[in-house]
Amino acid sequence: LSPTSIIKVAAICGSLRKGSFNRGLIRSAIDLTTNQSVTGMSINFIDISPLPMLNTDLETEDKYPEPVATFRDQILQADCFLFASPEYNYSVTAPLKNAIDWASRPPNVWADKAAAIVSAGGGFGGGRSQYVLRQSGVYLDLHFINKPEFFLNAFESPSKFDEEGNLIDLEAKERLKSVLNALKAFTLRLQKKWSRWIG
Ligand code: FMN
């Protein structure tokens, strides 16, 4: 990847519900790249809802079942990741953990990539789950940007989302933009280092 290439971001939402605020954060991030508020990145939303619950009996020696194989390939093809997720009971949501676990099976396709986490939720804006997710990243060699952190209380008034779960708060959009720019910078930094080693 040269600094002029478009960075491919895979965006994953930890909530499966239609009106999800976190899904709204991903839509807003996509808008920021398509309207060129953030340049040099393209964001592809990856739907994790078709994934079965992890069961290693579904694996054969050299194959994963559909739709797991497709999901793993989408992760492999991405340069970096944007996770948007609420916290469920102070932790990572079950759908997101399930997706993380499927892509961690050999070979671990998260390895050596950059990632950012944003969250919308209750009082702490889903923030507690971010630290649980970061902990999995330690084992997976998935490298999270540290700053800026992004937490959003989805329930305070006036609402930062419209009735369809679209982000409407300008200050939050600016913060989201900063997250994407930091993710871009860190992805380029990681990949430049990597190519120096193998070059
Ligand atoms: N919100 C919190 O802030 N902390 C929690 O620990 C928490 N636990 C939850 C557990 C479950 C099973 C569910 C369904 C919701 C929980 N919530 C919690 C509320 C969610 O943050 C809220 O429903 C949020 O809107 C979900 O994100 P979404 O809009 O992207 O679906």
mmCIF file with all atom_site columns, C-alpha atoms and ligand atoms in Angstrom:
data_model
loop_
_atom_site.group_PDB
_atom_site.id
_atom_site.type_symbol
_atom_site.label_atom_id
_atom_site.label_alt_id
_atom_site.label_comp_id
_atom_site.label_asym_id
_atom_site.label_entity_id
_atom_site.label_seq_id
_atom_site.pdbx_PDB_ins_code
_atom_site.Cartn_x
_atom_site.Cartn_y
_atom_site.Cartn_z
_atom_site.occupancy
_atom_site.B_iso_or_equiv
_atom_site.pdbx_formal_charge
_atom_site.auth_seq_id
_atom_site.auth_comp_id
_atom_site.auth_asym_id
_atom_site.auth_atom_id
_atom_site.pdbx_PDB_model_num
ATOM   1   C CA  . LEU A 1 1   ? 0.000   0.000   0.000  1.00 0.00 ? 1   LEU A CA  1
ATOM   2   C CA  . SER A 1 2   ? 1.480   3.347   -0.990 1.00 0.00 ? 2   SER A CA  1
ATOM   3   C CA  . PRO A 1 3   ? 0.494   6.521   0.867  1.00 0.00 ? 3   PRO A CA  1
ATOM   4   C CA  . THR A 1 4   ? -1.619  7.483   -2.156 1.00 0.00 ? 4   THR A CA  1
ATOM   5   C CA  . SER A 1 5   ? -3.659  4.241   -2.196 1.00 0.00 ? 5   SER A CA  1
ATOM   6   C CA  . ILE A 1 6   ? -7.195  4.210   -0.906 1.00 0.00 ? 6   ILE A CA  1
ATOM   7   C CA  . ILE A 1 7   ? -7.304  2.489   2.484  1.00 0.00 ? 7   ILE A CA  1
ATOM   8   C CA  . LYS A 1 8   ? -9.935  -0.247  2.634  1.00 0.00 ? 8   LYS A CA  1
ATOM   9   C CA  . VAL A 1 9   ? -11.817 -0.114  5.925  1.00 0.00 ? 9   VAL A CA  1
ATOM   10  C CA  . ALA A 1 10  ? -14.114 -2.958  6.982  1.00 0.00 ? 10  ALA A CA  1
ATOM   11  C CA  . ALA A 1 11  ? -16.797 -1.614  9.328  1.00 0.00 ? 11  ALA A CA  1
ATOM   12  C CA  . ILE A 1 12  ? -18.414 -4.005  11.770 1.00 0.00 ? 12  ILE A CA  1
ATOM   13  C CA  . CYS A 1 13  ? -21.418 -3.270  13.972 1.00 0.00 ? 13  CYS A CA  1
ATOM   14  C CA  . GLY A 1 14  ? -21.930 -5.085  17.274 1.00 0.00 ? 14  GLY A CA  1
ATOM   15  C CA  . SER A 1 15  ? -25.691 -4.503  17.214 1.00 0.00 ? 15  SER A CA  1
ATOM   16  C CA  . LEU A 1 16  ? -27.968 -6.320  14.768 1.00 0.00 ? 16  LEU A CA  1
ATOM   17  C CA  . ARG A 1 17  ? -31.116 -4.264  15.248 1.00 0.00 ? 17  ARG A CA  1
ATOM   18  C CA  . LYS A 1 18  ? -32.412 -2.220  12.333 1.00 0.00 ? 18  LYS A CA  1
ATOM   19  C CA  . GLY A 1 19  ? -32.522 1.151   14.135 1.00 0.00 ? 19  GLY A CA  1
ATOM   20  C CA  . SER A 1 20  ? -29.135 0.647   15.804 1.00 0.00 ? 20  SER A CA  1
ATOM   21  C CA  . PHE A 1 21  ? -27.381 3.877   16.827 1.00 0.00 ? 21  PHE A CA  1
ATOM   22  C CA  . ASN A 1 22  ? -24.033 2.169   16.292 1.00 0.00 ? 22  ASN A CA  1
ATOM   23  C CA  . ARG A 1 23  ? -25.036 1.224   12.772 1.00 0.00 ? 23  ARG A CA  1
ATOM   24  C CA  . GLY A 1 24  ? -25.878 4.939   12.441 1.00 0.00 ? 24  GLY A CA  1
ATOM   25  C CA  . LEU A 1 25  ? -22.288 5.775   13.428 1.00 0.00 ? 25  LEU A CA  1
ATOM   26  C CA  . ILE A 1 26  ? -21.044 3.541   10.601 1.00 0.00 ? 26  ILE A CA  1
ATOM   27  C CA  . ARG A 1 27  ? -23.408 5.197   8.103  1.00 0.00 ? 27  ARG A CA  1
ATOM   28  C CA  . SER A 1 28  ? -22.112 8.561   9.224  1.00 0.00 ? 28  SER A CA  1
ATOM   29  C CA  . ALA A 1 29  ? -18.486 7.402   8.837  1.00 0.00 ? 29  ALA A CA  1
ATOM   30  C CA  . ILE A 1 30  ? -19.290 6.192   5.297  1.00 0.00 ? 30  ILE A CA  1
ATOM   31  C CA  . ASP A 1 31  ? -20.829 9.608   4.517  1.00 0.00 ? 31  ASP A CA  1
ATOM   32  C CA  . LEU A 1 32  ? -17.678 11.357  5.747  1.00 0.00 ? 32  LEU A CA  1
ATOM   33  C CA  . THR A 1 33  ? -15.576 9.371   3.264  1.00 0.00 ? 33  THR A CA  1
ATOM   34  C CA  . THR A 1 34  ? -17.956 9.610   0.317  1.00 0.00 ? 34  THR A CA  1
ATOM   35  C CA  . ASN A 1 35  ? -18.405 13.385  0.700  1.00 0.00 ? 35  ASN A CA  1
ATOM   36  C CA  . GLN A 1 36  ? -14.609 13.711  0.971  1.00 0.00 ? 36  GLN A CA  1
ATOM   37  C CA  . SER A 1 37  ? -14.627 15.203  4.488  1.00 0.00 ? 37  SER A CA  1
ATOM   38  C CA  . VAL A 1 38  ? -12.190 12.351  5.076  1.00 0.00 ? 38  VAL A CA  1
ATOM   39  C CA  . THR A 1 39  ? -10.050 11.480  2.068  1.00 0.00 ? 39  THR A CA  1
ATOM   40  C CA  . GLY A 1 40  ? -8.096  8.364   1.131  1.00 0.00 ? 40  GLY A CA  1
ATOM   41  C CA  . MET A 1 41  ? -10.400 5.817   2.774  1.00 0.00 ? 41  MET A CA  1
ATOM   42  C CA  . SER A 1 42  ? -13.296 3.710   1.581  1.00 0.00 ? 42  SER A CA  1
ATOM   43  C CA  . ILE A 1 43  ? -15.527 2.012   4.133  1.00 0.00 ? 43  ILE A CA  1
ATOM   44  C CA  . ASN A 1 44  ? -17.302 -1.253  3.464  1.00 0.00 ? 44  ASN A CA  1
ATOM   45  C CA  . PHE A 1 45  ? -20.011 -2.328  5.931  1.00 0.00 ? 45  PHE A CA  1
ATOM   46  C CA  . ILE A 1 46  ? -19.673 -6.018  6.798  1.00 0.00 ? 46  ILE A CA  1
ATOM   47  C CA  . ASP A 1 47  ? -22.920 -7.639  7.926  1.00 0.00 ? 47  ASP A CA  1
ATOM   48  C CA  . ILE A 1 48  ? -22.192 -10.157 10.686 1.00 0.00 ? 48  ILE A CA  1
ATOM   49  C CA  . SER A 1 49  ? -25.820 -11.223 11.175 1.00 0.00 ? 49  SER A CA  1
ATOM   50  C CA  . PRO A 1 50  ? -25.597 -14.296 8.867  1.00 0.00 ? 50  PRO A CA  1
ATOM   51  C CA  . LEU A 1 51  ? -22.756 -15.847 10.897 1.00 0.00 ? 51  LEU A CA  1
ATOM   52  C CA  . PRO A 1 52  ? -23.740 -18.997 12.814 1.00 0.00 ? 52  PRO A CA  1
ATOM   53  C CA  . MET A 1 53  ? -22.822 -19.241 16.499 1.00 0.00 ? 53  MET A CA  1
ATOM   54  C CA  . LEU A 1 54  ? -19.265 -20.423 16.701 1.00 0.00 ? 54  LEU A CA  1
ATOM   55  C CA  . ASN A 1 55  ? -18.999 -24.185 16.803 1.00 0.00 ? 55  ASN A CA  1
ATOM   56  C CA  . THR A 1 56  ? -15.704 -25.749 15.767 1.00 0.00 ? 56  THR A CA  1
ATOM   57  C CA  . ASP A 1 57  ? -17.605 -28.861 14.654 1.00 0.00 ? 57  ASP A CA  1
ATOM   58  C CA  . LEU A 1 58  ? -18.640 -26.747 11.615 1.00 0.00 ? 58  LEU A CA  1
ATOM   59  C CA  . GLU A 1 59  ? -14.978 -26.546 10.534 1.00 0.00 ? 59  GLU A CA  1
ATOM   60  C CA  . THR A 1 60  ? -13.449 -29.154 8.280  1.00 0.00 ? 60  THR A CA  1
ATOM   61  C CA  . GLU A 1 61  ? -9.707  -29.630 7.951  1.00 0.00 ? 61  GLU A CA  1
ATOM   62  C CA  . ASP A 1 62  ? -9.100  -26.874 5.393  1.00 0.00 ? 62  ASP A CA  1
ATOM   63  C CA  . LYS A 1 63  ? -12.502 -25.198 5.076  1.00 0.00 ? 63  LYS A CA  1
ATOM   64  C CA  . TYR A 1 64  ? -14.949 -22.966 6.881  1.00 0.00 ? 64  TYR A CA  1
ATOM   65  C CA  . PRO A 1 65  ? -18.669 -23.138 6.097  1.00 0.00 ? 65  PRO A CA  1
ATOM   66  C CA  . GLU A 1 66  ? -20.481 -20.324 4.310  1.00 0.00 ? 66  GLU A CA  1
ATOM   67  C CA  . PRO A 1 67  ? -21.049 -17.569 5.366  1.00 0.00 ? 67  PRO A CA  1
ATOM   68  C CA  . VAL A 1 68  ? -17.996 -17.835 7.635  1.00 0.00 ? 68  VAL A CA  1
ATOM   69  C CA  . ALA A 1 69  ? -15.586 -18.267 4.702  1.00 0.00 ? 69  ALA A CA  1
ATOM   70  C CA  . THR A 1 70  ? -16.901 -15.104 2.998  1.00 0.00 ? 70  THR A CA  1
ATOM   71  C CA  . PHE A 1 71  ? -16.670 -13.133 6.231  1.00 0.00 ? 71  PHE A CA  1
ATOM   72  C CA  . ARG A 1 72  ? -13.096 -14.280 6.864  1.00 0.00 ? 72  ARG A CA  1
ATOM   73  C CA  . ASP A 1 73  ? -12.146 -13.280 3.319  1.00 0.00 ? 73  ASP A CA  1
ATOM   74  C CA  . GLN A 1 74  ? -13.659 -9.794  3.804  1.00 0.00 ? 74  GLN A CA  1
ATOM   75  C CA  . ILE A 1 75  ? -11.559 -9.383  6.952  1.00 0.00 ? 75  ILE A CA  1
ATOM   76  C CA  . LEU A 1 76  ? -8.433  -10.600 5.168  1.00 0.00 ? 76  LEU A CA  1
ATOM   77  C CA  . GLN A 1 77  ? -8.938  -8.162  2.261  1.00 0.00 ? 77  GLN A CA  1
ATOM   78  C CA  . ALA A 1 78  ? -9.366  -5.099  4.522  1.00 0.00 ? 78  ALA A CA  1
ATOM   79  C CA  . ASP A 1 79  ? -6.474  -2.816  5.455  1.00 0.00 ? 79  ASP A CA  1
ATOM   80  C CA  . CYS A 1 80  ? -8.046  -1.875  8.794  1.00 0.00 ? 80  CYS A CA  1
ATOM   81  C CA  . PHE A 1 81  ? -11.263 -2.014  10.809 1.00 0.00 ? 81  PHE A CA  1
ATOM   82  C CA  . LEU A 1 82  ? -13.847 0.285   12.292 1.00 0.00 ? 82  LEU A CA  1
ATOM   83  C CA  . PHE A 1 83  ? -15.833 -1.339  15.101 1.00 0.00 ? 83  PHE A CA  1
ATOM   84  C CA  . ALA A 1 84  ? -19.041 0.376   16.232 1.00 0.00 ? 84  ALA A CA  1
ATOM   85  C CA  . SER A 1 85  ? -20.741 -1.379  19.090 1.00 0.00 ? 85  SER A CA  1
ATOM   86  C CA  . PRO A 1 86  ? -22.839 -0.864  22.209 1.00 0.00 ? 86  PRO A CA  1
ATOM   87  C CA  . GLU A 1 87  ? -21.938 -2.638  25.442 1.00 0.00 ? 87  GLU A CA  1
ATOM   88  C CA  . TYR A 1 88  ? -24.154 -5.449  26.653 1.00 0.00 ? 88  TYR A CA  1
ATOM   89  C CA  . ASN A 1 89  ? -23.859 -6.020  30.396 1.00 0.00 ? 89  ASN A CA  1
ATOM   90  C CA  . TYR A 1 90  ? -20.595 -4.081  30.567 1.00 0.00 ? 90  TYR A CA  1
ATOM   91  C CA  . SER A 1 91  ? -19.005 -6.210  27.853 1.00 0.00 ? 91  SER A CA  1
ATOM   92  C CA  . VAL A 1 92  ? -18.691 -6.861  24.115 1.00 0.00 ? 92  VAL A CA  1
ATOM   93  C CA  . THR A 1 93  ? -21.991 -7.891  22.504 1.00 0.00 ? 93  THR A CA  1
ATOM   94  C CA  . ALA A 1 94  ? -22.444 -11.566 21.669 1.00 0.00 ? 94  ALA A CA  1
ATOM   95  C CA  . PRO A 1 95  ? -22.749 -11.004 17.875 1.00 0.00 ? 95  PRO A CA  1
ATOM   96  C CA  . LEU A 1 96  ? -19.491 -9.040  17.810 1.00 0.00 ? 96  LEU A CA  1
ATOM   97  C CA  . LYS A 1 97  ? -17.581 -11.533 19.957 1.00 0.00 ? 97  LYS A CA  1
ATOM   98  C CA  . ASN A 1 98  ? -18.880 -14.342 17.736 1.00 0.00 ? 98  ASN A CA  1
ATOM   99  C CA  . ALA A 1 99  ? -17.560 -12.557 14.629 1.00 0.00 ? 99  ALA A CA  1
ATOM   100 C CA  . ILE A 1 100 ? -14.212 -11.895 16.277 1.00 0.00 ? 100 ILE A CA  1
ATOM   101 C CA  . ASP A 1 101 ? -13.877 -15.528 17.264 1.00 0.00 ? 101 ASP A CA  1
ATOM   102 C CA  . TRP A 1 102 ? -14.701 -16.856 13.757 1.00 0.00 ? 102 TRP A CA  1
ATOM   103 C CA  . ALA A 1 103 ? -12.048 -14.670 12.154 1.00 0.00 ? 103 ALA A CA  1
ATOM   104 C CA  . SER A 1 104 ? -9.525  -15.655 14.840 1.00 0.00 ? 104 SER A CA  1
ATOM   105 C CA  . ARG A 1 105 ? -9.602  -19.318 13.818 1.00 0.00 ? 105 ARG A CA  1
ATOM   106 C CA  . PRO A 1 106 ? -6.485  -20.436 11.947 1.00 0.00 ? 106 PRO A CA  1
ATOM   107 C CA  . PRO A 1 107 ? -5.085  -18.546 10.252 1.00 0.00 ? 107 PRO A CA  1
ATOM   108 C CA  . ASN A 1 108 ? -6.045  -15.533 12.415 1.00 0.00 ? 108 ASN A CA  1
ATOM   109 C CA  . VAL A 1 109 ? -7.091  -12.988 9.780  1.00 0.00 ? 109 VAL A CA  1
ATOM   110 C CA  . TRP A 1 110 ? -7.126  -10.010 12.185 1.00 0.00 ? 110 TRP A CA  1
ATOM   111 C CA  . ALA A 1 111 ? -3.360  -10.115 12.613 1.00 0.00 ? 111 ALA A CA  1
ATOM   112 C CA  . ASP A 1 112 ? -1.148  -7.078  11.989 1.00 0.00 ? 112 ASP A CA  1
ATOM   113 C CA  . LYS A 1 113 ? -4.034  -4.773  11.108 1.00 0.00 ? 113 LYS A CA  1
ATOM   114 C CA  . ALA A 1 114 ? -5.086  -1.454  12.623 1.00 0.00 ? 114 ALA A CA  1
ATOM   115 C CA  . ALA A 1 115 ? -8.500  -0.812  14.158 1.00 0.00 ? 115 ALA A CA  1
ATOM   116 C CA  . ALA A 1 116 ? -10.593 1.885   15.781 1.00 0.00 ? 116 ALA A CA  1
ATOM   117 C CA  . ILE A 1 117 ? -13.585 1.504   18.096 1.00 0.00 ? 117 ILE A CA  1
ATOM   118 C CA  . VAL A 1 118 ? -16.522 3.847   18.458 1.00 0.00 ? 118 VAL A CA  1
ATOM   119 C CA  . SER A 1 119 ? -19.572 3.241   20.595 1.00 0.00 ? 119 SER A CA  1
ATOM   120 C CA  . ALA A 1 120 ? -23.013 4.614   21.398 1.00 0.00 ? 120 ALA A CA  1
ATOM   121 C CA  . GLY A 1 121 ? -24.940 3.384   24.408 1.00 0.00 ? 121 GLY A CA  1
ATOM   122 C CA  . GLY A 1 122 ? -26.094 4.295   27.902 1.00 0.00 ? 122 GLY A CA  1
ATOM   123 C CA  . GLY A 1 123 ? -24.455 6.576   30.466 1.00 0.00 ? 123 GLY A CA  1
ATOM   124 C CA  . PHE A 1 124 ? -20.874 5.672   29.619 1.00 0.00 ? 124 PHE A CA  1
ATOM   125 C CA  . GLY A 1 125 ? -21.584 5.633   25.881 1.00 0.00 ? 125 GLY A CA  1
ATOM   126 C CA  . GLY A 1 126 ? -20.740 1.928   25.593 1.00 0.00 ? 126 GLY A CA  1
ATOM   127 C CA  . GLY A 1 127 ? -17.190 2.691   26.689 1.00 0.00 ? 127 GLY A CA  1
ATOM   128 C CA  . ARG A 1 128 ? -16.725 -0.272  29.008 1.00 0.00 ? 128 ARG A CA  1
ATOM   129 C CA  . SER A 1 129 ? -17.028 -2.722  26.111 1.00 0.00 ? 129 SER A CA  1
ATOM   130 C CA  . GLN A 1 130 ? -14.221 -0.924  24.295 1.00 0.00 ? 130 GLN A CA  1
ATOM   131 C CA  . TYR A 1 131 ? -11.709 -2.046  26.909 1.00 0.00 ? 131 TYR A CA  1
ATOM   132 C CA  . VAL A 1 132 ? -12.920 -5.648  26.670 1.00 0.00 ? 132 VAL A CA  1
ATOM   133 C CA  . LEU A 1 133 ? -12.524 -5.530  22.889 1.00 0.00 ? 133 LEU A CA  1
ATOM   134 C CA  . ARG A 1 134 ? -9.029  -4.067  23.211 1.00 0.00 ? 134 ARG A CA  1
ATOM   135 C CA  . GLN A 1 135 ? -8.113  -7.016  25.438 1.00 0.00 ? 135 GLN A CA  1
ATOM   136 C CA  . SER A 1 136 ? -8.987  -9.514  22.662 1.00 0.00 ? 136 SER A CA  1
ATOM   137 C CA  . GLY A 1 137 ? -6.854  -7.399  20.340 1.00 0.00 ? 137 GLY A CA  1
ATOM   138 C CA  . VAL A 1 138 ? -3.806  -8.179  22.473 1.00 0.00 ? 138 VAL A CA  1
ATOM   139 C CA  . TYR A 1 139 ? -4.046  -11.887 21.697 1.00 0.00 ? 139 TYR A CA  1
ATOM   140 C CA  . LEU A 1 140 ? -5.114  -11.362 18.062 1.00 0.00 ? 140 LEU A CA  1
ATOM   141 C CA  . ASP A 1 141 ? -2.280  -8.927  17.149 1.00 0.00 ? 141 ASP A CA  1
ATOM   142 C CA  . LEU A 1 142 ? -5.028  -6.483  16.209 1.00 0.00 ? 142 LEU A CA  1
ATOM   143 C CA  . HIS A 1 143 ? -3.707  -2.996  16.922 1.00 0.00 ? 143 HIS A CA  1
ATOM   144 C CA  . PHE A 1 144 ? -6.169  -0.394  18.155 1.00 0.00 ? 144 PHE A CA  1
ATOM   145 C CA  . ILE A 1 145 ? -5.563  3.318   17.946 1.00 0.00 ? 145 ILE A CA  1
ATOM   146 C CA  . ASN A 1 146 ? -5.519  4.753   21.472 1.00 0.00 ? 146 ASN A CA  1
ATOM   147 C CA  . LYS A 1 147 ? -6.771  8.236   20.716 1.00 0.00 ? 147 LYS A CA  1
ATOM   148 C CA  . PRO A 1 148 ? -9.090  9.902   20.086 1.00 0.00 ? 148 PRO A CA  1
ATOM   149 C CA  . GLU A 1 149 ? -11.559 7.828   22.091 1.00 0.00 ? 149 GLU A CA  1
ATOM   150 C CA  . PHE A 1 150 ? -15.184 8.045   20.965 1.00 0.00 ? 150 PHE A CA  1
ATOM   151 C CA  . PHE A 1 151 ? -18.111 7.326   23.306 1.00 0.00 ? 151 PHE A CA  1
ATOM   152 C CA  . LEU A 1 152 ? -21.592 8.692   22.757 1.00 0.00 ? 152 LEU A CA  1
ATOM   153 C CA  . ASN A 1 153 ? -24.546 8.701   25.140 1.00 0.00 ? 153 ASN A CA  1
ATOM   154 C CA  . ALA A 1 154 ? -27.425 7.818   22.831 1.00 0.00 ? 154 ALA A CA  1
ATOM   155 C CA  . PHE A 1 155 ? -30.154 8.542   25.364 1.00 0.00 ? 155 PHE A CA  1
ATOM   156 C CA  . GLU A 1 156 ? -29.514 12.075  26.543 1.00 0.00 ? 156 GLU A CA  1
ATOM   157 C CA  . SER A 1 157 ? -31.723 14.901  25.399 1.00 0.00 ? 157 SER A CA  1
ATOM   158 C CA  . PRO A 1 158 ? -31.670 16.462  22.850 1.00 0.00 ? 158 PRO A CA  1
ATOM   159 C CA  . SER A 1 159 ? -31.032 13.249  20.955 1.00 0.00 ? 159 SER A CA  1
ATOM   160 C CA  . LYS A 1 160 ? -27.923 12.963  18.849 1.00 0.00 ? 160 LYS A CA  1
ATOM   161 C CA  . PHE A 1 161 ? -29.752 10.600  16.474 1.00 0.00 ? 161 PHE A CA  1
ATOM   162 C CA  . ASP A 1 162 ? -32.902 10.947  14.391 1.00 0.00 ? 162 ASP A CA  1
ATOM   163 C CA  . GLU A 1 163 ? -35.756 8.428   14.453 1.00 0.00 ? 163 GLU A CA  1
ATOM   164 C CA  . GLU A 1 164 ? -34.027 6.100   11.967 1.00 0.00 ? 164 GLU A CA  1
ATOM   165 C CA  . GLY A 1 165 ? -30.833 6.024   14.046 1.00 0.00 ? 165 GLY A CA  1
ATOM   166 C CA  . ASN A 1 166 ? -28.890 8.463   11.849 1.00 0.00 ? 166 ASN A CA  1
ATOM   167 C CA  . LEU A 1 167 ? -26.300 10.598  13.621 1.00 0.00 ? 167 LEU A CA  1
ATOM   168 C CA  . ILE A 1 168 ? -27.398 14.246  13.474 1.00 0.00 ? 168 ILE A CA  1
ATOM   169 C CA  . ASP A 1 169 ? -25.034 15.833  16.005 1.00 0.00 ? 169 ASP A CA  1
ATOM   170 C CA  . LEU A 1 170 ? -22.402 17.994  14.308 1.00 0.00 ? 170 LEU A CA  1
ATOM   171 C CA  . GLU A 1 171 ? -19.909 17.880  17.161 1.00 0.00 ? 171 GLU A CA  1
ATOM   172 C CA  . ALA A 1 172 ? -20.077 14.063  17.233 1.00 0.00 ? 172 ALA A CA  1
ATOM   173 C CA  . LYS A 1 173 ? -19.549 13.982  13.445 1.00 0.00 ? 173 LYS A CA  1
ATOM   174 C CA  . GLU A 1 174 ? -16.400 16.071  13.891 1.00 0.00 ? 174 GLU A CA  1
ATOM   175 C CA  . ARG A 1 175 ? -15.164 13.649  16.543 1.00 0.00 ? 175 ARG A CA  1
ATOM   176 C CA  . LEU A 1 176 ? -15.908 10.715  14.241 1.00 0.00 ? 176 LEU A CA  1
ATOM   177 C CA  . LYS A 1 177 ? -13.902 12.432  11.531 1.00 0.00 ? 177 LYS A CA  1
ATOM   178 C CA  . SER A 1 178 ? -10.921 12.703  13.899 1.00 0.00 ? 178 SER A CA  1
ATOM   179 C CA  . VAL A 1 179 ? -11.174 8.971   14.655 1.00 0.00 ? 179 VAL A CA  1
ATOM   180 C CA  . LEU A 1 180 ? -11.083 8.131   10.932 1.00 0.00 ? 180 LEU A CA  1
ATOM   181 C CA  . ASN A 1 181 ? -8.097  10.390  10.315 1.00 0.00 ? 181 ASN A CA  1
ATOM   182 C CA  . ALA A 1 182 ? -6.230  8.810   13.239 1.00 0.00 ? 182 ALA A CA  1
ATOM   183 C CA  . LEU A 1 183 ? -7.069  5.334   11.910 1.00 0.00 ? 183 LEU A CA  1
ATOM   184 C CA  . LYS A 1 184 ? -5.781  6.316   8.478  1.00 0.00 ? 184 LYS A CA  1
ATOM   185 C CA  . ALA A 1 185 ? -2.504  7.639   9.888  1.00 0.00 ? 185 ALA A CA  1
ATOM   186 C CA  . PHE A 1 186 ? -1.954  4.550   12.045 1.00 0.00 ? 186 PHE A CA  1
ATOM   187 C CA  . THR A 1 187 ? -2.766  2.142   9.183  1.00 0.00 ? 187 THR A CA  1
ATOM   188 C CA  . LEU A 1 188 ? -0.201  3.841   6.956  1.00 0.00 ? 188 LEU A CA  1
ATOM   189 C CA  . ARG A 1 189 ? 2.342   3.796   9.764  1.00 0.00 ? 189 ARG A CA  1
ATOM   190 C CA  . LEU A 1 190 ? 1.869   0.062   10.380 1.00 0.00 ? 190 LEU A CA  1
ATOM   191 C CA  . GLN A 1 191 ? 1.998   -0.842  6.706  1.00 0.00 ? 191 GLN A CA  1
ATOM   192 C CA  . LYS A 1 192 ? 5.079   1.271   5.975  1.00 0.00 ? 192 LYS A CA  1
ATOM   193 C CA  . LYS A 1 193 ? 6.924   -0.422  8.809  1.00 0.00 ? 193 LYS A CA  1
ATOM   194 C CA  . TRP A 1 194 ? 5.788   -3.815  7.573  1.00 0.00 ? 194 TRP A CA  1
ATOM   195 C CA  . SER A 1 195 ? 6.992   -3.219  4.000  1.00 0.00 ? 195 SER A CA  1
ATOM   196 C CA  . ARG A 1 196 ? 10.379  -2.018  5.334  1.00 0.00 ? 196 ARG A CA  1
ATOM   197 C CA  . TRP A 1 197 ? 10.799  -5.346  7.129  1.00 0.00 ? 197 TRP A CA  1
ATOM   198 C CA  . ILE A 1 198 ? 9.893   -7.551  4.176  1.00 0.00 ? 198 ILE A CA  1
ATOM   199 C CA  . GLY A 1 199 ? 11.512  -5.235  1.620  1.00 0.00 ? 199 GLY A CA  1
HETATM 200 N N1  . FMN B 2 .   ? -26.153 -0.062  27.858 1.00 0.00 ? 1   FMN B N1  1
HETATM 201 C C1  . FMN B 2 .   ? -25.074 0.305   28.597 1.00 0.00 ? 1   FMN B C1  1
HETATM 202 O O1  . FMN B 2 .   ? -24.693 1.464   28.565 1.00 0.00 ? 1   FMN B O1  1
HETATM 203 N N2  . FMN B 2 .   ? -24.407 -0.617  29.378 1.00 0.00 ? 1   FMN B N2  1
HETATM 204 C C2  . FMN B 2 .   ? -24.766 -1.923  29.435 1.00 0.00 ? 1   FMN B C2  1
HETATM 205 O O2  . FMN B 2 .   ? -24.121 -2.704  30.112 1.00 0.00 ? 1   FMN B O2  1
HETATM 206 C C3  . FMN B 2 .   ? -25.895 -2.325  28.663 1.00 0.00 ? 1   FMN B C3  1
HETATM 207 N N3  . FMN B 2 .   ? -26.288 -3.630  28.646 1.00 0.00 ? 1   FMN B N3  1
HETATM 208 C C4  . FMN B 2 .   ? -27.248 -4.026  27.787 1.00 0.00 ? 1   FMN B C4  1
HETATM 209 C C5  . FMN B 2 .   ? -27.540 -5.389  27.651 1.00 0.00 ? 1   FMN B C5  1
HETATM 210 C C6  . FMN B 2 .   ? -28.444 -5.821  26.708 1.00 0.00 ? 1   FMN B C6  1
HETATM 211 C C7  . FMN B 2 .   ? -28.697 -7.291  26.554 1.00 0.00 ? 1   FMN B C7  1
HETATM 212 C C8  . FMN B 2 .   ? -29.124 -4.873  25.887 1.00 0.00 ? 1   FMN B C8  1
HETATM 213 C C9  . FMN B 2 .   ? -30.090 -5.329  24.809 1.00 0.00 ? 1   FMN B C9  1
HETATM 214 C C10 . FMN B 2 .   ? -28.869 -3.527  26.019 1.00 0.00 ? 1   FMN B C10 1
HETATM 215 C C11 . FMN B 2 .   ? -27.934 -3.081  26.968 1.00 0.00 ? 1   FMN B C11 1
HETATM 216 N N4  . FMN B 2 .   ? -27.618 -1.734  27.084 1.00 0.00 ? 1   FMN B N4  1
HETATM 217 C C12 . FMN B 2 .   ? -26.561 -1.346  27.869 1.00 0.00 ? 1   FMN B C12 1
HETATM 218 C C13 . FMN B 2 .   ? -28.368 -0.700  26.355 1.00 0.00 ? 1   FMN B C13 1
HETATM 219 C C14 . FMN B 2 .   ? -27.720 -0.419  25.015 1.00 0.00 ? 1   FMN B C14 1
HETATM 220 O O3  . FMN B 2 .   ? -26.605 0.407   25.174 1.00 0.00 ? 1   FMN B O3  1
HETATM 221 C C15 . FMN B 2 .   ? -28.716 0.259   24.088 1.00 0.00 ? 1   FMN B C15 1
HETATM 222 O O4  . FMN B 2 .   ? -29.788 -0.617  23.852 1.00 0.00 ? 1   FMN B O4  1
HETATM 223 C C16 . FMN B 2 .   ? -28.093 0.705   22.781 1.00 0.00 ? 1   FMN B C16 1
HETATM 224 O O5  . FMN B 2 .   ? -28.979 1.527   22.098 1.00 0.00 ? 1   FMN B O5  1
HETATM 225 C C17 . FMN B 2 .   ? -27.767 -0.469  21.917 1.00 0.00 ? 1   FMN B C17 1
HETATM 226 O O6  . FMN B 2 .   ? -27.058 -0.040  20.787 1.00 0.00 ? 1   FMN B O6  1
HETATM 227 P P1  . FMN B 2 .   ? -27.726 0.026   19.348 1.00 0.00 ? 1   FMN B P1  1
HETATM 228 O O7  . FMN B 2 .   ? -28.615 1.231   19.342 1.00 0.00 ? 1   FMN B O7  1
HETATM 229 O O8  . FMN B 2 .   ? -26.569 0.157   18.419 1.00 0.00 ? 1   FMN B O8  1
HETATM 230 O O9  . FMN B 2 .   ? -28.511 -1.239  19.152 1.00 0.00 ? 1   FMN B O9  1
#
